mmCIF file of C-alpha atoms in Angstrom:
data_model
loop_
_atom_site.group_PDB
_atom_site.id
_atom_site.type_symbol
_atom_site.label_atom_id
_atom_site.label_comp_id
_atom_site.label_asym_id
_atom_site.label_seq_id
_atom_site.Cartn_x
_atom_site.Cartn_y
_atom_site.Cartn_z
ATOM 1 C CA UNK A 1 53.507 -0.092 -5.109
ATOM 2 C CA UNK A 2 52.729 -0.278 -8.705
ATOM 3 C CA UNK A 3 49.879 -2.872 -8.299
ATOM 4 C CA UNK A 4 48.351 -1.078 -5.524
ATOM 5 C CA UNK A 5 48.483 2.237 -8.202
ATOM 6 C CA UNK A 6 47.299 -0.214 -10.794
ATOM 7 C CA UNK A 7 44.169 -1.384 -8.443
ATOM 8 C CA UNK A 8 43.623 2.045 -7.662
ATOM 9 C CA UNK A 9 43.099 3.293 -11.083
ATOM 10 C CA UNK A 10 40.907 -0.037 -12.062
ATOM 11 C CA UNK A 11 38.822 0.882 -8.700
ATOM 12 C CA UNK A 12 38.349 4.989 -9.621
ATOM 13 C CA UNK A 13 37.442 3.787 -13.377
ATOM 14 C CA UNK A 14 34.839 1.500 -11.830
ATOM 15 C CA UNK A 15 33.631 3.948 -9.121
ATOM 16 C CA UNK A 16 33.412 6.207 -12.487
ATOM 17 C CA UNK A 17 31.380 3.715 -14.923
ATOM 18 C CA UNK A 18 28.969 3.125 -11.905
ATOM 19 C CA UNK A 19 28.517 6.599 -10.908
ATOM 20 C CA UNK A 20 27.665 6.996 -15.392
ATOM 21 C CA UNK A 21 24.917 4.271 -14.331
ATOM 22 C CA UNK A 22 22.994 6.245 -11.763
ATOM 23 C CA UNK A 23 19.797 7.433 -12.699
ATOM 24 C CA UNK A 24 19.582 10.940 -13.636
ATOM 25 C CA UNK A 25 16.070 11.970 -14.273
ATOM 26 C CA UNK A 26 15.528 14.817 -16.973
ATOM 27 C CA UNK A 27 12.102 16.020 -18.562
ATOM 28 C CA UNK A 28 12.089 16.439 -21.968
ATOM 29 C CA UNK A 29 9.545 18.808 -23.696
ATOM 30 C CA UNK A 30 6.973 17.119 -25.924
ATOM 31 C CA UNK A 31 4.574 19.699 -26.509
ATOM 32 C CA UNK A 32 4.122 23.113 -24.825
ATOM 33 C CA UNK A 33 4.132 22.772 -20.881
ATOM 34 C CA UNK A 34 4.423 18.857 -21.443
ATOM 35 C CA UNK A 35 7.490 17.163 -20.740
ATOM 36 C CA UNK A 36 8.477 13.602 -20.434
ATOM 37 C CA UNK A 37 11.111 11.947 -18.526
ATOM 38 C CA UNK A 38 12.094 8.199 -20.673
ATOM 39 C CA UNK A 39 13.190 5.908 -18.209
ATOM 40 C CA UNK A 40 15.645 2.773 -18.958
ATOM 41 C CA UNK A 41 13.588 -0.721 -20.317
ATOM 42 C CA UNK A 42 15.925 -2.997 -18.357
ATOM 43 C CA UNK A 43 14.980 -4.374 -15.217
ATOM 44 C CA UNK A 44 15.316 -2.183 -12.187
ATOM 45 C CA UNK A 45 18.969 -1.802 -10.202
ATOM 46 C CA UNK A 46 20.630 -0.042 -7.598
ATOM 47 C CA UNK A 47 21.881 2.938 -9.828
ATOM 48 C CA UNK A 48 18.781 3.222 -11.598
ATOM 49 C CA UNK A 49 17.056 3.562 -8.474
ATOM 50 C CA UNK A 50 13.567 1.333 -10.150
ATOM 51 C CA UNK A 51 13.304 4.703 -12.447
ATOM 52 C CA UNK A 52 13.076 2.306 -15.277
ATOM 53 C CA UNK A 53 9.786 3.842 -16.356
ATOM 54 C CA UNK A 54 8.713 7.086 -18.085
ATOM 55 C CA UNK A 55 6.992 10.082 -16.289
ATOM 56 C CA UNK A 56 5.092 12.490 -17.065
ATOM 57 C CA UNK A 57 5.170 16.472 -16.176
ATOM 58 C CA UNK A 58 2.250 19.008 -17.461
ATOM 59 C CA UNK A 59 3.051 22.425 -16.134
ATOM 60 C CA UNK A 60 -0.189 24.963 -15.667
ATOM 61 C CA UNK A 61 -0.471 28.764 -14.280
ATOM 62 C CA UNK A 62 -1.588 27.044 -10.787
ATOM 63 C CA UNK A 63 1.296 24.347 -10.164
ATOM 64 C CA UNK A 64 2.449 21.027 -12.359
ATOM 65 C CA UNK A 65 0.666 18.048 -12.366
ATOM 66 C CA UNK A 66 2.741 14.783 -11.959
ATOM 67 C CA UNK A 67 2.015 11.600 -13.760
ATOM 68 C CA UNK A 68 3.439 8.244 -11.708
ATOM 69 C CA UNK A 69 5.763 9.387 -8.731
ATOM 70 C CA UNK A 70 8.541 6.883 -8.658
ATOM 71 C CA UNK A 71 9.001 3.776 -6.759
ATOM 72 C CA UNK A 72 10.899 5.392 -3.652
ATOM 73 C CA UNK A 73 10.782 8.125 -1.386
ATOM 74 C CA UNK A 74 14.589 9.100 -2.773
ATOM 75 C CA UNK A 75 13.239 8.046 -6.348
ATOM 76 C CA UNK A 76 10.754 10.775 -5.757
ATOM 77 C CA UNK A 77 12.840 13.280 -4.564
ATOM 78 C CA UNK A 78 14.810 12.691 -7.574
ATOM 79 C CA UNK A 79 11.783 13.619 -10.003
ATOM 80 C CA UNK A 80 10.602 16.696 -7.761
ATOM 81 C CA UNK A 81 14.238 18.369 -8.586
ATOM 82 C CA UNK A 82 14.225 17.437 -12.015
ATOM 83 C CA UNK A 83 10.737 19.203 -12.283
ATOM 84 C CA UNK A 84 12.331 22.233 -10.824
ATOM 85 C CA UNK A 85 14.706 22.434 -13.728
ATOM 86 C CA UNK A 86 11.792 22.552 -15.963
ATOM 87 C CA UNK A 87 9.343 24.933 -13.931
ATOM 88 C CA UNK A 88 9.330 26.941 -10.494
ATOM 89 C CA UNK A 89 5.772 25.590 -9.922
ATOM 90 C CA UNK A 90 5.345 23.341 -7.055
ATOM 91 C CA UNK A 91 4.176 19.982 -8.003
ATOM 92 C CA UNK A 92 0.613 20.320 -6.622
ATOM 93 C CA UNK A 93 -1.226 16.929 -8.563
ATOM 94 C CA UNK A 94 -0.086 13.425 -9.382
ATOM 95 C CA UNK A 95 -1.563 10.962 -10.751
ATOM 96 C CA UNK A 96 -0.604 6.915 -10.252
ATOM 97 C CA UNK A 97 -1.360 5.533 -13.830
ATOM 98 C CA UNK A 98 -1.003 1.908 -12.214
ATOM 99 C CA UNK A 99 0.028 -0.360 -9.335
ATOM 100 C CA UNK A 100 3.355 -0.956 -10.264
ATOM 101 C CA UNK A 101 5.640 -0.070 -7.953
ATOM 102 C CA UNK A 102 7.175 2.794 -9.784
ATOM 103 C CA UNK A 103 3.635 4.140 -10.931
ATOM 104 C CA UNK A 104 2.698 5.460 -7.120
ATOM 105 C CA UNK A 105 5.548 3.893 -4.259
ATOM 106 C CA UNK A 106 7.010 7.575 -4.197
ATOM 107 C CA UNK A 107 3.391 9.342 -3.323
ATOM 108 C CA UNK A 108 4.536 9.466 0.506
ATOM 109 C CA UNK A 109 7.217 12.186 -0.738
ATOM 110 C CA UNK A 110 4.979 14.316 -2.508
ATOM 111 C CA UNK A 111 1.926 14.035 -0.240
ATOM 112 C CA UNK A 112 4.445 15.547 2.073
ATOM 113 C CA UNK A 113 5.057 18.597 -0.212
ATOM 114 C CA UNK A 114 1.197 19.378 0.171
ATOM 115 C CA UNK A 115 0.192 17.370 -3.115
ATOM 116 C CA UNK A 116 -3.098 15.779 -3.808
ATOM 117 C CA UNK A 117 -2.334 11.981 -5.641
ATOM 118 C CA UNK A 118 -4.942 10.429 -7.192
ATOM 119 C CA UNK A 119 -5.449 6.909 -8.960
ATOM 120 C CA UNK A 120 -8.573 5.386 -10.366
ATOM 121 C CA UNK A 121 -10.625 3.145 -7.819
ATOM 122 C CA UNK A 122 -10.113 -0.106 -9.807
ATOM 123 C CA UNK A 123 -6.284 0.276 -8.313
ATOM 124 C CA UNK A 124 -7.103 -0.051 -4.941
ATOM 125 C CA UNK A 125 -7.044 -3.157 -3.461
ATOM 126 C CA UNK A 126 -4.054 -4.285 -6.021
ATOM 127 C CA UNK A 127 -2.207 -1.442 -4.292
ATOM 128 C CA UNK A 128 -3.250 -2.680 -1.086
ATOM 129 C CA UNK A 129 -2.624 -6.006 -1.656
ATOM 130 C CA UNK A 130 1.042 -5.718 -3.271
ATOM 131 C CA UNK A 131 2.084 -2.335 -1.637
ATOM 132 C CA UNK A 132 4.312 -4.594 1.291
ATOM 133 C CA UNK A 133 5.592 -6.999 -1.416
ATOM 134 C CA UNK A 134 6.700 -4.092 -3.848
ATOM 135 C CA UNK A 135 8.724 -2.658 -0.176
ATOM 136 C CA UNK A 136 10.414 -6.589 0.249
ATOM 137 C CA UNK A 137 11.297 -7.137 -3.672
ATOM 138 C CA UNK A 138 13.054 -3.902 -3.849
ATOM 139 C CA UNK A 139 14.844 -3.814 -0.108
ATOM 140 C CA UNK A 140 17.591 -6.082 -1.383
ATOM 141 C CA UNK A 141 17.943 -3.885 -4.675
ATOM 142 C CA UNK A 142 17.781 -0.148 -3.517
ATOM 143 C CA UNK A 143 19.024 -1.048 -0.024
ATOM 144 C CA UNK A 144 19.378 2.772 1.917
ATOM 145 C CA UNK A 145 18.066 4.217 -1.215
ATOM 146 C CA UNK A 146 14.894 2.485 -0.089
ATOM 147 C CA UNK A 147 14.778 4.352 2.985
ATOM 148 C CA UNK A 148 12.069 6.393 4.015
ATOM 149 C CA UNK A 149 9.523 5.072 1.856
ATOM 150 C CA UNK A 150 5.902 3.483 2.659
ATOM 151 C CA UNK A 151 2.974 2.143 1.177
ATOM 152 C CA UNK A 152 1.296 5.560 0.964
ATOM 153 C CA UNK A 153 -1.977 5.195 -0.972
ATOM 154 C CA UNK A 154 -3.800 8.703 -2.833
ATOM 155 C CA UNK A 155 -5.564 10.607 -1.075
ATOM 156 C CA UNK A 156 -8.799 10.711 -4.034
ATOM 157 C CA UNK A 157 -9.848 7.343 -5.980
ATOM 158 C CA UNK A 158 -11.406 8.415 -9.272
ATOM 159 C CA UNK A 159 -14.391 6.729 -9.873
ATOM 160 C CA UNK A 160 -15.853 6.855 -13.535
ATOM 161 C CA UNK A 161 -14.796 5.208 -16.830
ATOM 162 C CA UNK A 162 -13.784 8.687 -17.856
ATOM 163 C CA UNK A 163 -13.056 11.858 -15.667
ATOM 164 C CA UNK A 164 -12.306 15.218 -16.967
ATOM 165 C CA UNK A 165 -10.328 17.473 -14.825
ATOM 166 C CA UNK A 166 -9.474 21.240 -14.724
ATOM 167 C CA UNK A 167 -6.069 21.300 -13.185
ATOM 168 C CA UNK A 168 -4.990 24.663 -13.441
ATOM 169 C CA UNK A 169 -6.984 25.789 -16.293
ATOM 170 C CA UNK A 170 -5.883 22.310 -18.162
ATOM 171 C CA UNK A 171 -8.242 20.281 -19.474
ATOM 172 C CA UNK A 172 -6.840 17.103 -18.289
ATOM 173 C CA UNK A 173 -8.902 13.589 -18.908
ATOM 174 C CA UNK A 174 -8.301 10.474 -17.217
ATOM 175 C CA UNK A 175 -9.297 7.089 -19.011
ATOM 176 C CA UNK A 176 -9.949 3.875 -17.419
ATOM 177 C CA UNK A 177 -11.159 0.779 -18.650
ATOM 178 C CA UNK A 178 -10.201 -1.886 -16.308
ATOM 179 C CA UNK A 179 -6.873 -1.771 -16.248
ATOM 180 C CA UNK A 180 -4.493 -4.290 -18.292
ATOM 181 C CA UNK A 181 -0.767 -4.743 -16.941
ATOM 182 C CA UNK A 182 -1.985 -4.087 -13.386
ATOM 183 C CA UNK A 183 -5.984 -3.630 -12.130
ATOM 184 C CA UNK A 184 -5.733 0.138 -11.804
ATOM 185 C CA UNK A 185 -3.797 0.974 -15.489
ATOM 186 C CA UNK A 186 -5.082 4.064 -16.707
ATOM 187 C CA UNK A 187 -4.155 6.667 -19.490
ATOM 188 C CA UNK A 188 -3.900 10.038 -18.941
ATOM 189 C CA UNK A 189 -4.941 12.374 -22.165
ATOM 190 C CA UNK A 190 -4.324 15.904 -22.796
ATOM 191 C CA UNK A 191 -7.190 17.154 -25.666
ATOM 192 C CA UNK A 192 -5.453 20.485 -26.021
ATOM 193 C CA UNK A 193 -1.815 19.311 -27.485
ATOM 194 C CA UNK A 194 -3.294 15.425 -28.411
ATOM 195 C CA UNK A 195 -0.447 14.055 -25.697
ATOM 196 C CA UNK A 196 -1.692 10.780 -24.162
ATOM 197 C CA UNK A 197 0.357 8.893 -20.930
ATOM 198 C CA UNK A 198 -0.263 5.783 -20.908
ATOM 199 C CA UNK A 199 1.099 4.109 -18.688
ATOM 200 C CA UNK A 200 1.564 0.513 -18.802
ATOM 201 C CA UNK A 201 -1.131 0.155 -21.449
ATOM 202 C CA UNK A 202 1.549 0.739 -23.644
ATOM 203 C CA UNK A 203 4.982 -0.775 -23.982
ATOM 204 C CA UNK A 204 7.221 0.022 -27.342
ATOM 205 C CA UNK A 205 10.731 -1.179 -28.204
ATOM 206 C CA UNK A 206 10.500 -4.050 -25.655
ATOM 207 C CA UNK A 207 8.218 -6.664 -25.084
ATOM 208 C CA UNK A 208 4.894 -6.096 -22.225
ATOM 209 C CA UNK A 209 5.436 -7.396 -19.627
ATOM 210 C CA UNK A 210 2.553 -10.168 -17.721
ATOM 211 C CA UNK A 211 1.906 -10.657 -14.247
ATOM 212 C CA UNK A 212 -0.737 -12.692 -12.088
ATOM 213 C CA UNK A 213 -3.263 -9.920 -11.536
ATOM 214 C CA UNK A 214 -2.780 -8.709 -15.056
ATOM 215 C CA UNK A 215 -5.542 -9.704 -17.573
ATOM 216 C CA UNK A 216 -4.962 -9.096 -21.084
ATOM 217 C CA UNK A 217 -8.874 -8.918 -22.059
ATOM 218 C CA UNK A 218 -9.718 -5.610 -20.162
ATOM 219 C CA UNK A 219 -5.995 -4.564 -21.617
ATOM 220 C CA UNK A 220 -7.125 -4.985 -24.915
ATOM 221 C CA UNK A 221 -10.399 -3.096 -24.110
ATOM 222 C CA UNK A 222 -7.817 -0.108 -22.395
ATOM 223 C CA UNK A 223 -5.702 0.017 -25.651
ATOM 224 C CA UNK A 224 -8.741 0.431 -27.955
ATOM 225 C CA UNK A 225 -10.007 3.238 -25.724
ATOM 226 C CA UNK A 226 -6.298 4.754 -26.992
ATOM 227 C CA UNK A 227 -7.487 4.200 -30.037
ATOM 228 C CA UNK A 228 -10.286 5.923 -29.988
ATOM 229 C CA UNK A 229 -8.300 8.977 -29.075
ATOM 230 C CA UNK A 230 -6.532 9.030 -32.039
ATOM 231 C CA UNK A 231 -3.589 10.770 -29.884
ATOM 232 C CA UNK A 232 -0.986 13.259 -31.832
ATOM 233 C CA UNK A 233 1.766 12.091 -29.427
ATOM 234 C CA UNK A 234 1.634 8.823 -27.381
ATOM 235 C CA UNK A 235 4.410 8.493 -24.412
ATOM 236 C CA UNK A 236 4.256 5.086 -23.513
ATOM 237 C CA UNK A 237 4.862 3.252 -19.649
ATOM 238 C CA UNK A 238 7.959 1.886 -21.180
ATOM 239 C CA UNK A 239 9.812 2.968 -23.865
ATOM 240 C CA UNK A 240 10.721 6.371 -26.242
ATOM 241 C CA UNK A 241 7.862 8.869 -26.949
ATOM 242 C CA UNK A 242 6.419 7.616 -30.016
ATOM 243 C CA UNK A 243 3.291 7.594 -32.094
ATOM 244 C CA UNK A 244 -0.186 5.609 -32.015
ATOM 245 C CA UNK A 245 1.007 3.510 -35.388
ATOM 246 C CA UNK A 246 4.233 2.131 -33.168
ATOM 247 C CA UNK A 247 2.387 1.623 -30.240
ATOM 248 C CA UNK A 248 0.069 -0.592 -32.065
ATOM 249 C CA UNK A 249 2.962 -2.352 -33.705
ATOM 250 C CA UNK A 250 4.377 -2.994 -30.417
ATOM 251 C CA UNK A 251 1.832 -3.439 -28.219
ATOM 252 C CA UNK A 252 -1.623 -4.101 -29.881
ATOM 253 C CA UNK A 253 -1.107 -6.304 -31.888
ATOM 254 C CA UNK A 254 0.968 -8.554 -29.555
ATOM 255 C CA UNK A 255 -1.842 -8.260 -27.170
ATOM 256 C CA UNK A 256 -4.521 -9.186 -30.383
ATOM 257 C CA UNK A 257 -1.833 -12.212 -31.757
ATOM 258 C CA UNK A 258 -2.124 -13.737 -28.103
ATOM 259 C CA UNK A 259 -5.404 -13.747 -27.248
ATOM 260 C CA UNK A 260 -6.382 -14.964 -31.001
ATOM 261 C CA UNK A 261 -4.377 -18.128 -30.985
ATOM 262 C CA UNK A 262 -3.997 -18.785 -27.165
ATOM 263 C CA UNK A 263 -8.188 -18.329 -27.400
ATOM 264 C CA UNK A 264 -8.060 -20.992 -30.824
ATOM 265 C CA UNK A 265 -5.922 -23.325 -28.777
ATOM 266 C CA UNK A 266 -8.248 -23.558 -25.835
ATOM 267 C CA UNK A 267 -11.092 -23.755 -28.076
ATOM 268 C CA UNK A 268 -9.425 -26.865 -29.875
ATOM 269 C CA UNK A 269 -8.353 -28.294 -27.070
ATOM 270 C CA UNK A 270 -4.780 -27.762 -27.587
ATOM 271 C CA UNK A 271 -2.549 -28.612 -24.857
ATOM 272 C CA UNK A 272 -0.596 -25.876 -23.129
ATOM 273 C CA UNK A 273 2.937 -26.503 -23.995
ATOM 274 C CA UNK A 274 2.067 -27.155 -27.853
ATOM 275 C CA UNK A 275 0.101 -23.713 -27.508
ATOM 276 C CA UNK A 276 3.103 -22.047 -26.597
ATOM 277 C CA UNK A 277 5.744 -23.652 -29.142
ATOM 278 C CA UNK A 278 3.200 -22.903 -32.369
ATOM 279 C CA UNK A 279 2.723 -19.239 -31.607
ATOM 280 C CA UNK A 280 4.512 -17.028 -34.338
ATOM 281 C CA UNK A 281 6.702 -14.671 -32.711
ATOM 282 C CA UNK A 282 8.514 -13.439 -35.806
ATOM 283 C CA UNK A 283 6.200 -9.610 -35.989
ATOM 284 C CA UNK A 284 7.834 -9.179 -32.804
ATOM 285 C CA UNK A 285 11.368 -10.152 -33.255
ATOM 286 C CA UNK A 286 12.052 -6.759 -33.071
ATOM 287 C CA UNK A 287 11.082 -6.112 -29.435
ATOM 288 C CA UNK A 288 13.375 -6.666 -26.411
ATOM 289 C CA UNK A 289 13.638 -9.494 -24.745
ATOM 290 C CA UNK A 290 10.865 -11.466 -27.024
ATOM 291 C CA UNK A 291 13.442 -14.614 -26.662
ATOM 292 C CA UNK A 292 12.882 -14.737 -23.078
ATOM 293 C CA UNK A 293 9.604 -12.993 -22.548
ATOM 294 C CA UNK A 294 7.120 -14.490 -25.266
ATOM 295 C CA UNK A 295 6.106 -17.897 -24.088
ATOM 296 C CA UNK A 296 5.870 -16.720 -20.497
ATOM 297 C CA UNK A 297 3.111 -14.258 -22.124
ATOM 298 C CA UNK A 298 1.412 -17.163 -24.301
ATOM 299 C CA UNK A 299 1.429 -19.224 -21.197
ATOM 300 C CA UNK A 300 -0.454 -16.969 -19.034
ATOM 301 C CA UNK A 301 -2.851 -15.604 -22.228
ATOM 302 C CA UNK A 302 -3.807 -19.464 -22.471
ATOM 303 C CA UNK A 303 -4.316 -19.772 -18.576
ATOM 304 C CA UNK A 304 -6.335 -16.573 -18.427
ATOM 305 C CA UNK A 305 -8.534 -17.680 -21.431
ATOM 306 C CA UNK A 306 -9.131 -21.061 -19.851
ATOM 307 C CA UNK A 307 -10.867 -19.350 -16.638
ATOM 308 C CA UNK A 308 -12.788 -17.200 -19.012
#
């Protein structure tokens, strides 16, 4: 009897830890009628439901614009009552800042509610191409949380290097410059309280992340456009709510280190693996996950400056 009392208290405290785990998404104001939610920077999981991204929330007289919807159709549900927390308006815009997953695999919920989702053009046929394998990879990790959700693409494709939109009376612009972490990566800037989204153009406290459609010239070109801004407030894809200086601690100049000496090594004639082993991660010792991360990201800077 006492074992089984003992294994029921072990099982209720681990019922209890997991049930600390779930995601719980809030919005947190960053200037007036902007909010943020700050996602986790680990990898995604069952309890965090692939929420391990930031979102963005601009509320105007008209309805609330949404930026990235969430990787699921449950994940989305989950932002569209956190929003209601913050606002009575209706979400009536979102905007995917990428082709991640968790940038636009919830737009089937909110399409639903009446909202129009857009993305820039450049995101199309990654979306496309990757919507089905985004479904398979995260089956076995959301399992029934999973449920209900499609590849549901926006229903307008922004077309121009920069587009300025009045959404409710906000000026809101959309910047694009070829995308970075995935083809379609865009930032989403707000001139009235200097409040850029950037999606994955910008990743602080832990290390970018590469993949095989992501290029890091054209996300080089996207992060000086952020630049150019000069933004008061910069809420990154990954990561806390920070400033322009961090995110080019963090971000720039990792992406200027690797395409310097990855571009030297080809130039030279380096080998690969020598490549690799000389790069100096110590400016970035800071960031998580460098250990494991870095020479995966000199590896593929050297590959993608080869082709070039």
């Amino acid at each position: 009897m006492k074992r089984r009392m003992r294994w029921m208290a072990l099982a209720a405290s681990a019922l209890t830890w997991a049930a600390a785990q779930a995601a719980e998404v809030v919005f947190q104001p960053v200037a007036e009628g902007v909010y943020a939610f700050v996602g986790e920077t680990e990898g995604r999981t069952y309890e965090n439901e692939a929420l391990n991204a930031n979102f963005g929330l601009v509320v105007t007289p008209a309805g609330a614009l949404l930026i990235d919807s969430g990787a699921s159709w449950q994940g989305a549900r989950q932002i569209a009552e956190a929003a209601k927390k913050v606002t009575p308006q209706p979400i009536k815009w979102v905007i995917n800042t990428g082709g991640q997953d968790h940038r636009w695999m919830g737009n089937g919920f909110f399409q639903a509610q009446g909202a129009e989702t857009m993305a820039h053009a450049g995101a199309e046929a990654d979306m496309r191409a990757r919507g089905p394998e985004h479904l398979k990879a995260n089956a076995p990790v959301l399992k029934e949380k999973l449920d209900g959700t499609g590849v549901v693409l926006p229903t307008r494709w922004l077309q121009e290097a920069d587009t300025k939109l009045d959404l409710g009376g906000v000026e809101v612009r959309v910047v694009y410059r070829g995308g970075g972490h995935t083809p379609g990566d865009l930032m989403v800037w707000l001139p009235r309280t200097g409040v850029v989204f950037t999606g994955d153009v910008v990743y602080v406290d832990r290390i970018l992340g590469l993949h095989p459609v992501s290029r890091t010239r054209t996300w080089l070109q996207s992060f000086e456009a952020l630049e150019a801004l000069n933004p008061r407030v910069v809420v990154p894809g990954h990561g806390r709510v920070t400033t322009l200086a961090q995110a080019q601690k963090d971000t720039g100049a990792l992406l200027k280190a690797l395409r310097a000496d990855m571009g030297r090594a080809v130039e030279a004639g380096t080998d690969l693996a020598t490549a690799v082993k000389g790069f100096d991660a110590t400016p970035f010792r800071h960031l998580q996950h460098v250990d494991v991360w870095l020479p995966q990201l000199a590896n593929r800077t050297y590959l993608e400056m080869e082709m070039e």
